[in-house]
Coordinates of C-alpha atoms and ligand atoms in Angstrom, one line a residue:
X1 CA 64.8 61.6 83.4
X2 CA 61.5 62.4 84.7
X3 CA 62.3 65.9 85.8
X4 CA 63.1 66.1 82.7
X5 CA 60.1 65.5 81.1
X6 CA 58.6 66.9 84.1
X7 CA 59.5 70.7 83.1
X8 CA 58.6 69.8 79.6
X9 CA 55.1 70.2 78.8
X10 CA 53.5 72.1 81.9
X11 CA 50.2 73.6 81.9
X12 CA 49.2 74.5 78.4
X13 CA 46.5 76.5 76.3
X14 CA 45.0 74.9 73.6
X15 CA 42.6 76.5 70.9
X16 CA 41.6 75.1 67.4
X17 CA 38.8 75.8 64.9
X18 CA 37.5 73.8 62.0
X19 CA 35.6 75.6 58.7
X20 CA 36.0 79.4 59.1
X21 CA 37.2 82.2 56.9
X22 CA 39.0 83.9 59.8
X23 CA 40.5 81.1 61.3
X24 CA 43.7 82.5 61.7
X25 CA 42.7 85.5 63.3
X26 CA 40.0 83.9 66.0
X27 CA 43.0 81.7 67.0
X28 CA 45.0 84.4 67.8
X29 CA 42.2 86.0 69.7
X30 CA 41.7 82.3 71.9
X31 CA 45.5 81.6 72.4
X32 CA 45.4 85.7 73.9
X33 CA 42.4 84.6 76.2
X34 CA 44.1 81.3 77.2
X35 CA 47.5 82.8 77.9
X36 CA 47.4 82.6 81.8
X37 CA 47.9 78.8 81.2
X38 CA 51.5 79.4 79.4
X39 CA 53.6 82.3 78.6
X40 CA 56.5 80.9 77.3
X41 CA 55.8 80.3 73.9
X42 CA 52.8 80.4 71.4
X43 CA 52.3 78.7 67.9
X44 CA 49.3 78.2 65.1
X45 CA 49.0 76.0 62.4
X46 CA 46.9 76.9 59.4
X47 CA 45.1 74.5 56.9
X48 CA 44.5 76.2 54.0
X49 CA 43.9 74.8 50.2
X50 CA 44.8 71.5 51.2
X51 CA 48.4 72.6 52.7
X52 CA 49.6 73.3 56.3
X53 CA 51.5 76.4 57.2
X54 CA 52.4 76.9 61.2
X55 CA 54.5 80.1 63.1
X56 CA 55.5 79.7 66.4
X57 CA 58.1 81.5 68.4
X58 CA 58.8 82.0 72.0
X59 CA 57.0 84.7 74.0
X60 CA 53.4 85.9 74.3
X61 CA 51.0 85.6 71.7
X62 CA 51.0 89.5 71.4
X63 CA 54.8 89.0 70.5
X64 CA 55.1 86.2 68.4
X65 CA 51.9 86.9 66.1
X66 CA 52.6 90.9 65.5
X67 CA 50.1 92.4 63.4
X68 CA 52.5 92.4 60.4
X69 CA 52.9 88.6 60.7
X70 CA 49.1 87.9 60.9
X71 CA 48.7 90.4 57.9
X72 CA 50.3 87.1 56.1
X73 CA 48.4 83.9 58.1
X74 CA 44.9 82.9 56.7
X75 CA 43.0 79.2 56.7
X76 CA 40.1 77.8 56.8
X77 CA 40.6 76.1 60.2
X78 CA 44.1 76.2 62.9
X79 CA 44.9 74.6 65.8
X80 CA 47.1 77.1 68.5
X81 CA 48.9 76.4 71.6
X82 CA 50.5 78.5 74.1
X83 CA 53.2 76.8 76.4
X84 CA 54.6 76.8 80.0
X85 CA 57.9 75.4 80.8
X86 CA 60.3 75.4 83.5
X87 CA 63.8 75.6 83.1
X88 CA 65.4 72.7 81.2
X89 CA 62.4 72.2 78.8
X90 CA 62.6 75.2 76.6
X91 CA 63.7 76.0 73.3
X92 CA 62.3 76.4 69.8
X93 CA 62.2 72.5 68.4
X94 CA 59.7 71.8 71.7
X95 CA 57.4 75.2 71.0
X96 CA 54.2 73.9 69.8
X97 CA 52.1 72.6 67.6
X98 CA 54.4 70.3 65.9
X99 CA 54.2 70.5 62.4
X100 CA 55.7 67.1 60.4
X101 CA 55.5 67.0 56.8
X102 CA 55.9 63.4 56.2
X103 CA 56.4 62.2 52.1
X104 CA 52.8 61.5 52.0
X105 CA 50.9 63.8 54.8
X106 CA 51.5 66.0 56.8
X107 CA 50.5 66.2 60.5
X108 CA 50.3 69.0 63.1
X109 CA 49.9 68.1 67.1
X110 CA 49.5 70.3 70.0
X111 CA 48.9 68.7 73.7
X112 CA 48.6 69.8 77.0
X113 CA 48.8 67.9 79.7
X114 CA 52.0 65.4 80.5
X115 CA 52.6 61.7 79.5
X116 CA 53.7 59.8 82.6
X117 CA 55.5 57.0 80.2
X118 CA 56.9 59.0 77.7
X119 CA 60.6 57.8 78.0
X120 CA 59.6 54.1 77.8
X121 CA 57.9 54.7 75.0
X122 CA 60.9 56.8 73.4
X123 CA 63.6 54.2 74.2
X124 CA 61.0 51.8 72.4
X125 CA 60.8 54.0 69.3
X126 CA 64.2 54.6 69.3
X127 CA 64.9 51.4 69.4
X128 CA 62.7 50.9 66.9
X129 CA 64.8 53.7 64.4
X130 CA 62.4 56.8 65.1
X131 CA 64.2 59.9 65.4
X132 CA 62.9 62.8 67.2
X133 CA 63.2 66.2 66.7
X134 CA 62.6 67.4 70.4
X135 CA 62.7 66.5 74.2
X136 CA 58.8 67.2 74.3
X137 CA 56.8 64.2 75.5
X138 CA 54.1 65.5 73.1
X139 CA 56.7 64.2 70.1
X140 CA 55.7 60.7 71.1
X141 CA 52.5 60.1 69.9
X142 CA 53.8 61.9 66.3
X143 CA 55.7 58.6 66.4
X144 CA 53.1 56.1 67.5
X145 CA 50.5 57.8 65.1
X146 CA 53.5 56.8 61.8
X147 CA 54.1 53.8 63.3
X148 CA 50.7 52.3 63.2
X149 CA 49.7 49.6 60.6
X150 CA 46.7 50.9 59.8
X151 CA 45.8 53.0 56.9
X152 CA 43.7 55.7 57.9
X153 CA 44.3 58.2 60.2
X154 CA 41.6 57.3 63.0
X155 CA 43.1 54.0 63.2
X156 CA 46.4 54.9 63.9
X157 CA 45.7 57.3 66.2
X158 CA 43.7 55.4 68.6
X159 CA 46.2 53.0 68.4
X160 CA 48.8 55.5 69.2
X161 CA 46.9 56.9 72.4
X162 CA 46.1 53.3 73.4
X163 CA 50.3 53.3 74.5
X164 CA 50.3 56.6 76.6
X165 CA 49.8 56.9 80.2
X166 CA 48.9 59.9 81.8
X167 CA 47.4 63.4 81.8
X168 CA 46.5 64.4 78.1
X169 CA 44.4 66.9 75.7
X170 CA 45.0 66.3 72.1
X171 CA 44.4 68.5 68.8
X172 CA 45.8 66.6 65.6
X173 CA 45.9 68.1 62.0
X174 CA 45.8 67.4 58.7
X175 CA 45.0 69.4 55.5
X176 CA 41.5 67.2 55.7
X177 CA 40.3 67.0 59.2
X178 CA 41.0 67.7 63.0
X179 CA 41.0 65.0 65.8
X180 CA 40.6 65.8 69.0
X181 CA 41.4 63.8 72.4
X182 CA 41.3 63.2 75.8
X183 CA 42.7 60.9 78.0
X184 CA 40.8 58.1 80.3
X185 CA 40.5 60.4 83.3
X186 CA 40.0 63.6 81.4
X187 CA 42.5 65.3 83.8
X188 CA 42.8 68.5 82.0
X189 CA 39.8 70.7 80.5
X190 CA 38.4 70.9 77.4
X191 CA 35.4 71.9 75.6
X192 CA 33.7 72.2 72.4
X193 CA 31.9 75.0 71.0
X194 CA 30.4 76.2 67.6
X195 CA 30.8 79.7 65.7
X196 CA 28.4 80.3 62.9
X197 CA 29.5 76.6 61.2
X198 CA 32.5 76.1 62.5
X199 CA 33.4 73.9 65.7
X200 CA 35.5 75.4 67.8
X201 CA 37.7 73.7 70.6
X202 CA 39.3 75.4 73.9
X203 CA 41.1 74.7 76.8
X204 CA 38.7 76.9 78.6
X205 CA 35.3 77.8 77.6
X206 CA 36.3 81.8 78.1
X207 CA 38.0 81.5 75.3
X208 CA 34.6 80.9 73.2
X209 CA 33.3 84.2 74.6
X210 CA 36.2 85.9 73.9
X211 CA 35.2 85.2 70.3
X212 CA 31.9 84.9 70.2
X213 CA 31.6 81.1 70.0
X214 CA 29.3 79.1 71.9
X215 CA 29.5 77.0 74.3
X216 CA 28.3 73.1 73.3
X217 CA 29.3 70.8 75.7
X218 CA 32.9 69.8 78.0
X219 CA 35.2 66.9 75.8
X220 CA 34.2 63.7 78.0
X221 CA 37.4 61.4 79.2
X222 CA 38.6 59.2 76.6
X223 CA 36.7 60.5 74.0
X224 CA 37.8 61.1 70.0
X225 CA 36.5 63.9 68.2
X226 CA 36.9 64.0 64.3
X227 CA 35.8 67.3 62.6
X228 CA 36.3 67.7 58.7
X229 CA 34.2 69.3 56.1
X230 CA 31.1 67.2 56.4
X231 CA 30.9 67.4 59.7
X232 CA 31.9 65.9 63.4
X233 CA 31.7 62.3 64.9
X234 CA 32.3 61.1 68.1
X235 CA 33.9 57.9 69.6
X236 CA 35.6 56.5 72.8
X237 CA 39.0 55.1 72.2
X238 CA 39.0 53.4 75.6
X239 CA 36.8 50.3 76.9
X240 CA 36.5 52.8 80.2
X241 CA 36.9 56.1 81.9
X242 CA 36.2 58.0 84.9
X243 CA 36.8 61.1 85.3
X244 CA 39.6 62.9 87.9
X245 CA 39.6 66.5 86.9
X246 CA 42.4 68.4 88.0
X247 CA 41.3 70.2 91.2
X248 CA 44.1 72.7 90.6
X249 CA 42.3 74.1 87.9
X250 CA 39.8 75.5 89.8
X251 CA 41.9 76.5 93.0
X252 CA 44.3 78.3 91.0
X253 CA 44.9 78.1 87.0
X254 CA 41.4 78.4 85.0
X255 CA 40.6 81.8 84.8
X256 CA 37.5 82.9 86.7
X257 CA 35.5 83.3 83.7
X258 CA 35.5 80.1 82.7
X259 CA 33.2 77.1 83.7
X260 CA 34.6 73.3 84.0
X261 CA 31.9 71.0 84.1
X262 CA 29.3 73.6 84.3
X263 CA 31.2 74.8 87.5
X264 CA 31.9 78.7 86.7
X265 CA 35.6 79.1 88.7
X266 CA 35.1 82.8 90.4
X267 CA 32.2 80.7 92.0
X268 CA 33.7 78.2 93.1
X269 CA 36.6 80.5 95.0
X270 CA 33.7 82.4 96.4
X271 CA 32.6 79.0 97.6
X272 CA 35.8 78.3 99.0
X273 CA 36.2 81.5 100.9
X274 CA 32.7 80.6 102.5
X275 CA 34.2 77.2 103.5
X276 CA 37.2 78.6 104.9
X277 CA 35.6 81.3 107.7
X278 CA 33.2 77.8 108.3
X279 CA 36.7 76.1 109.4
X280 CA 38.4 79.0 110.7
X281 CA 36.9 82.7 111.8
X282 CA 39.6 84.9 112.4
X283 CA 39.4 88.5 114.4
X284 CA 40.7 90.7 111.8
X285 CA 39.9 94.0 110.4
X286 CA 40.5 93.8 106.8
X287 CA 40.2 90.3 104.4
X288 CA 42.7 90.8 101.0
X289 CA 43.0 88.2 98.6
X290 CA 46.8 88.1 96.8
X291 CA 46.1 88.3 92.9
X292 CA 44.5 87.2 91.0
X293 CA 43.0 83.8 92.1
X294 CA 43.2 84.8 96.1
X295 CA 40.7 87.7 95.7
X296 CA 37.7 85.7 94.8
X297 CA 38.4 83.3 97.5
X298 CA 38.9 86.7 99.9
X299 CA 35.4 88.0 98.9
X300 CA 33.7 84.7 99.4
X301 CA 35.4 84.9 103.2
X302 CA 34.9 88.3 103.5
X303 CA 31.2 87.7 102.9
X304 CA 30.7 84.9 105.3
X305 CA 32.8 86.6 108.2
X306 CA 31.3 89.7 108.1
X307 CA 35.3 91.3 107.7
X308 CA 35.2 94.2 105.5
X309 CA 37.1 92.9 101.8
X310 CA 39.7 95.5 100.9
X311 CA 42.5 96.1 98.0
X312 CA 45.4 95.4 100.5
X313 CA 47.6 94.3 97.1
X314 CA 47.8 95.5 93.7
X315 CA 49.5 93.4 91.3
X316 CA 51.2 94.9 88.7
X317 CA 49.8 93.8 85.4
X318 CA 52.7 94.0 83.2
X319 CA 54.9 91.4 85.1
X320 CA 54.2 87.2 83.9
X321 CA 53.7 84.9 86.7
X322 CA 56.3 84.3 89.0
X323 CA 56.8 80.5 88.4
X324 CA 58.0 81.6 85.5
X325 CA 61.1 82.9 86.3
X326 CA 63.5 79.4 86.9
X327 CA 65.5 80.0 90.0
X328 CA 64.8 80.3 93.4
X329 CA 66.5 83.9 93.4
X330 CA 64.8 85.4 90.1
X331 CA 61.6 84.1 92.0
X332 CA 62.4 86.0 95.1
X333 CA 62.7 89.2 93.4
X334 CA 60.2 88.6 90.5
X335 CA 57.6 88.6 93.8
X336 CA 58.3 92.4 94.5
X337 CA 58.1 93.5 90.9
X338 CA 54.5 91.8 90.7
X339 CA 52.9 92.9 93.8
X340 CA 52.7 95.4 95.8
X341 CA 51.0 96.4 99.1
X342 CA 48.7 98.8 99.8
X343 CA 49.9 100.8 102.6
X344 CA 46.7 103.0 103.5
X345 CA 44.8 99.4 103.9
X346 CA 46.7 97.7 105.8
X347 CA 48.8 100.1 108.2
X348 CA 47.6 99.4 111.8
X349 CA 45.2 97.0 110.4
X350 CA 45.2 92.8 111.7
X351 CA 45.2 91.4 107.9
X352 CA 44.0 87.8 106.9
X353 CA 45.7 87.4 103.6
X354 CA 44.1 84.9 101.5
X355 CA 46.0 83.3 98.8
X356 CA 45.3 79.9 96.9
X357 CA 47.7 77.4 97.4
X358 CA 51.2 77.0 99.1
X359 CA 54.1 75.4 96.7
X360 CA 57.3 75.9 97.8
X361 CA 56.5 79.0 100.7
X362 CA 58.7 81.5 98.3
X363 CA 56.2 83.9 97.0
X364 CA 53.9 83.4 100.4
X365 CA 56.4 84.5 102.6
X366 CA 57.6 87.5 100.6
X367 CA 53.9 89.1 101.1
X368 CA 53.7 88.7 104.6
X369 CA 56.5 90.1 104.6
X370 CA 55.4 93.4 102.5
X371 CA 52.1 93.3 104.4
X372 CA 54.3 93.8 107.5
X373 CA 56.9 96.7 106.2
X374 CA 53.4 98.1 104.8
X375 CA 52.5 98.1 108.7
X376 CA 50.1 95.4 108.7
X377 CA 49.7 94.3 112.9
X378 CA 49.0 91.0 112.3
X379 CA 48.7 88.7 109.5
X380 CA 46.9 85.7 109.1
X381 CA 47.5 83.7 106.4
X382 CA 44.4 81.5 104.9
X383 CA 44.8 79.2 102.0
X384 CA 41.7 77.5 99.8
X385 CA 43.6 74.4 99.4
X386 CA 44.7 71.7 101.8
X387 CA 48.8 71.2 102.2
X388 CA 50.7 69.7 98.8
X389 CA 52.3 67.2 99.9
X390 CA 53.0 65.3 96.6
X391 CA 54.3 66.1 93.4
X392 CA 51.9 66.5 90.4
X393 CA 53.0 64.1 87.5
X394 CA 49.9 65.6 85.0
X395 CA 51.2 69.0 83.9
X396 CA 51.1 71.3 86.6
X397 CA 54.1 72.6 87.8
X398 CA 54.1 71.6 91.7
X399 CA 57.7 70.3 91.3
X400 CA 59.8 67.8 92.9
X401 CA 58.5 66.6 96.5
X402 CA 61.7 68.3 97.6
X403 CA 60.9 71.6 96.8
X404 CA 56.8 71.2 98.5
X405 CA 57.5 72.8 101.9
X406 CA 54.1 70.9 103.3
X407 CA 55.9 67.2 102.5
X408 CA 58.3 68.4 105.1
X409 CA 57.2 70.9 107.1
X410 CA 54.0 71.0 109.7
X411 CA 51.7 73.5 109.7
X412 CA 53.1 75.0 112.5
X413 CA 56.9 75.2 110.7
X414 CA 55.6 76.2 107.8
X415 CA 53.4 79.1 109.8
X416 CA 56.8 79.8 111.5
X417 CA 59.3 79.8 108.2
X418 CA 56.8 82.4 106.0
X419 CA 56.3 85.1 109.5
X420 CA 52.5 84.6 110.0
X421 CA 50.6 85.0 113.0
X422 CA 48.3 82.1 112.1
X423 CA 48.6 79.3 108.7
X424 CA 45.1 78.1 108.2
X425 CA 44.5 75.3 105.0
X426 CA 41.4 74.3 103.9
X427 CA 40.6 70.6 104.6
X428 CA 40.4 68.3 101.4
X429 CA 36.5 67.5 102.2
X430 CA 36.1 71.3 103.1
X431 CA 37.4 72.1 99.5
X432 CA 35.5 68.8 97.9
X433 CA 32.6 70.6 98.8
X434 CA 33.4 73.8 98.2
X435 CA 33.8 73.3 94.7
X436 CA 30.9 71.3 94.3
X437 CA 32.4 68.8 91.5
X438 CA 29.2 65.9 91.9
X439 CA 30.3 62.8 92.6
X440 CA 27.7 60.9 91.0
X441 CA 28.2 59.6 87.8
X442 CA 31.5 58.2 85.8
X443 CA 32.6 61.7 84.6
X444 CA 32.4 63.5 87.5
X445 CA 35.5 62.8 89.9
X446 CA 38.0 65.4 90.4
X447 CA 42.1 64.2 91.0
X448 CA 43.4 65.3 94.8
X449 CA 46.8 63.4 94.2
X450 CA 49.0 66.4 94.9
X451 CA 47.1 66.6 98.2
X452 CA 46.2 63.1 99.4
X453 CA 48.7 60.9 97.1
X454 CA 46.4 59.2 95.5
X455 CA 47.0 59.3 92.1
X456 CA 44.3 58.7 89.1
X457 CA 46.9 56.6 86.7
X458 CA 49.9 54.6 86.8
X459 CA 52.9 57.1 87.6
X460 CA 56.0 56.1 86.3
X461 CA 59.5 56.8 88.4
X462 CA 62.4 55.8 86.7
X463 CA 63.3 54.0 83.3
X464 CA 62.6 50.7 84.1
X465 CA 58.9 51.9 84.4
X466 CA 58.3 50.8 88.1
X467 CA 55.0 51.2 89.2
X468 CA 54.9 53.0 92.4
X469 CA 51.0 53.7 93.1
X470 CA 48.1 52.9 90.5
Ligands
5GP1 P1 54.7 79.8 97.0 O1 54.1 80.7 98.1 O2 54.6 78.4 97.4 O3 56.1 80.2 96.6 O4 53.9 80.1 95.7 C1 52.5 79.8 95.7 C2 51.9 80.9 94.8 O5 52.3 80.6 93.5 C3 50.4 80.8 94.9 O6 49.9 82.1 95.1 C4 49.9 80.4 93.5 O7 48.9 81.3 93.0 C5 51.2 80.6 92.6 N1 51.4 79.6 91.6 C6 52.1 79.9 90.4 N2 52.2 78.8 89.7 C7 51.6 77.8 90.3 C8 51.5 76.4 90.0 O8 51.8 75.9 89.0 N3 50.8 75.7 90.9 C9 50.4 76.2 92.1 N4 49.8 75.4 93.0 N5 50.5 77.5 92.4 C10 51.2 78.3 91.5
SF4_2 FE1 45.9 68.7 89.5 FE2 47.1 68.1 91.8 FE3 46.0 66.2 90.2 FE4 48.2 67.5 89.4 S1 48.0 66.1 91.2 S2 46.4 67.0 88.2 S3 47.8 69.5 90.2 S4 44.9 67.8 91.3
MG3 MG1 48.6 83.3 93.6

């Protein structure tokens, strides 16, 4: 059941904007800067004169808003999603936002993020006579948000997100206001912005200079937004908070334009890099980052080693991300049709390859495996996280502890299974540090769990909700 919801709701985009003519056309233009967080599937949902009108389809926001569709999408404000999903979790009904016309409102919802207790709380709906329409997680607080006894809309859904566990960014809509919410530990990121009037909310804050909006301030953990016409209040829906953002998002998903807590991400790979050659110097005589989030880590390294940074691998830019493809075998060959290396670099040449983090050793080995037929002498593989050990239950897709070659594997074996001359990881206070995410302060913690086990929130394992670490 839980891989189940597991491949569900992975890694997300979200974009919405509140009291704008074009806000139709500036989603589309945030859902197309947010689209390395999902590929799957995109979706908007317009208000407009009081009614909401969504599209969604599966594919890239370039294919499932064509021009000749957009020609016919207008409102005054949207909310837009784009979606990642591994296999088992896709199909239209889960594509997001939902949209629920209900006898007496109607309600859209996008999320990103993943809700560790979703199935207890479906059985309890269920049992309860709610129906849902999809497997999504996200489908659950729909529910909670009818079920509540209280009349207005607020109410219920602080109510509602008073039930769910787990990793979670919010944008509700109705045809008279937006709400917007994050969980406790404000484990994914998510900021506000204005354009002209309007408000304007993103997963990541290059999406606001992508259109022109600027930046405000981050979403803080457990915080409500409500934007309508007359303009936007803010509560807490929870007693307390702290904050454990995802650490991922700066090692590998954000995009390096973007700033998370005031932290811009190319900067803090540089930083990385720098910490790596502090932990490891390596005779080499090219550094080459593997695309896209390696080569910022590779310049940072290359500048503290004093190893010349070169283009040792192109990627090709047409091709999605290779977790995309579901098997093991698609994977394998989705590697060569991404990347490729750059022979007149790295023939003769001792490479150290840096790349960002290590999942399942698939796509690692495959390159030092073209760095070698591209004649490479040596190559030693350095990586700006520490060893992931344990499964992510917050919406990035590490998978199942199975499949995490470092909950097995040493060092050493894992050096020896991908055919490097030397496997170096960054220590977890190395990267800490790195990044420079302050401690100080309630809102400022970042989660390690996939590297250290230590997880922000209850995780839930099985139906009968056992609590394995808290
Ligand atoms: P592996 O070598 O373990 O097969 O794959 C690791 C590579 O996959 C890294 O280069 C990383 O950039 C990329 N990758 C793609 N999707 C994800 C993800 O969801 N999480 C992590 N940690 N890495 C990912
Ligand atoms: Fe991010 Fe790892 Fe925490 Fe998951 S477990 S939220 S990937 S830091
Ligand atoms: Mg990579």
């Amino acid at each position: 059941m839980l891989a189940e919801l597991k491949g569900l709701n992975e890694e997300c985009g979200l974009f919405g904007i509140w009291g704008h003519p074009d806000a139709a056309q500036i989603t589309y233009y945030g859902l197309h800067s947010l689209q390395h967080r999902g590929q799957e599937a995109a979706g908007m949902v317009l208000a407009k004169d009081g009614k909401l009108t969504g599209m969604k389809g599966e594919g890239l926001v370039t294919e499932v808003f064509t021009a000749e569709k957009m020609k016919n999408l207008s409102g005054n404000a949207a909310i837009g999603h784009v979606r990642y999903t591994t296999a088992g979790g896709g199909g239209y009904e889960n594509v997001q936002p939902f949209l629920f016309n209900f006898q007496n409102e109607a309600m859209a919802l996008a999320h990103n993020g993943n809700i560790v207790n979703a199935n207890q709380l479906k059985a309890q709906l269920e049992a309860q006579g709610s129906i849902f329409h999809s497997t999504s997680d996200t489908e659950v607080l729909a529910h909670l948000i009818r079920k509540g006894g209280f009349s207005d809309l607020k109410s219920r859904v602080t109510n509602g997100l008073s039930s769910l566990k787990g990793a979670y960014a919010f944008l509700i809509m109705t045809e008279t206001e937006m709400l917007v919410a994050l969980d406790p530990n404000g484990l994914r990121p998510l900021s506000l912005g204005i354009l002209g009037g309007a408000y304007v909310i993103a997963s990541e804050t290059c999406a606001f200079d992508i259109v022109g909006a600027e930046f405000v301030r981050d979403i803080e953990p457990g915080e409500l937004l409500i934007i309508n016409d007359e303009g936007m209040t803010s509560e807490r829906f929870v007693m307390s908070s702290q904050r454990a953002m995802c650490t991922m998002e700066y090692i590998y998903f954000s995009r390096p334009d973007s700033n998370i807590s005031g932290i811009n991400v190319h900067t803090a790979r540089k930083n990385l890099g720098k910490q790596l050659a502090v932990e490891k110097l390596i005779e080499a005589d090219v550094v080459t980052g593997v695309p896209d989030s390696g080569n910022s880590v590779a310049i940072g390294y290359a500048e503290a080693s004093g190893i010349p940074y070169e283009m040792g691998l192109i990627k090709n830019r047409y091709v999605g991300r290779t977790f995309i493809q579901p098997s093991q075998s698609l994977r394998e060959q989705g590697v060569r049709m991404k990347l490729s290396a750059v022979r007149g670099v790295v023939d003769g040449k001792r490479v150290v390859m840096v790349d960002d983090s290590i999942v399942r050793g698939t796509t690692c080995k495959r390159i030092v495996t073209m760095l070698k037929e591209a004649g490479a002498r040596e190559v030693h593989v350095l990586i700006s996280s520490p060893p992931i050990k344990n499964p992510c239950f917050y919406g990035i897709d590490t998978s199942s502890r199975e499949e995490l070659i470092a909950s097995e594997n040493s060092v050493e074996e894992i050096r020896e299974i991908i055919g490097a001359d030397s496997l170096t990881f960054l220590s977890v206070e190395g990267m800490v540090e790195a990044i420079g995410r302050p401690f100080e302060g309630e809102n400022r913690g970042q989660c390690l769990a996939c590297f250290t086990g230590n997880y922000p929130t209850e995780i839930y394992t099985n139906e009968q909700s056992t609590t394995i670490i808290s």
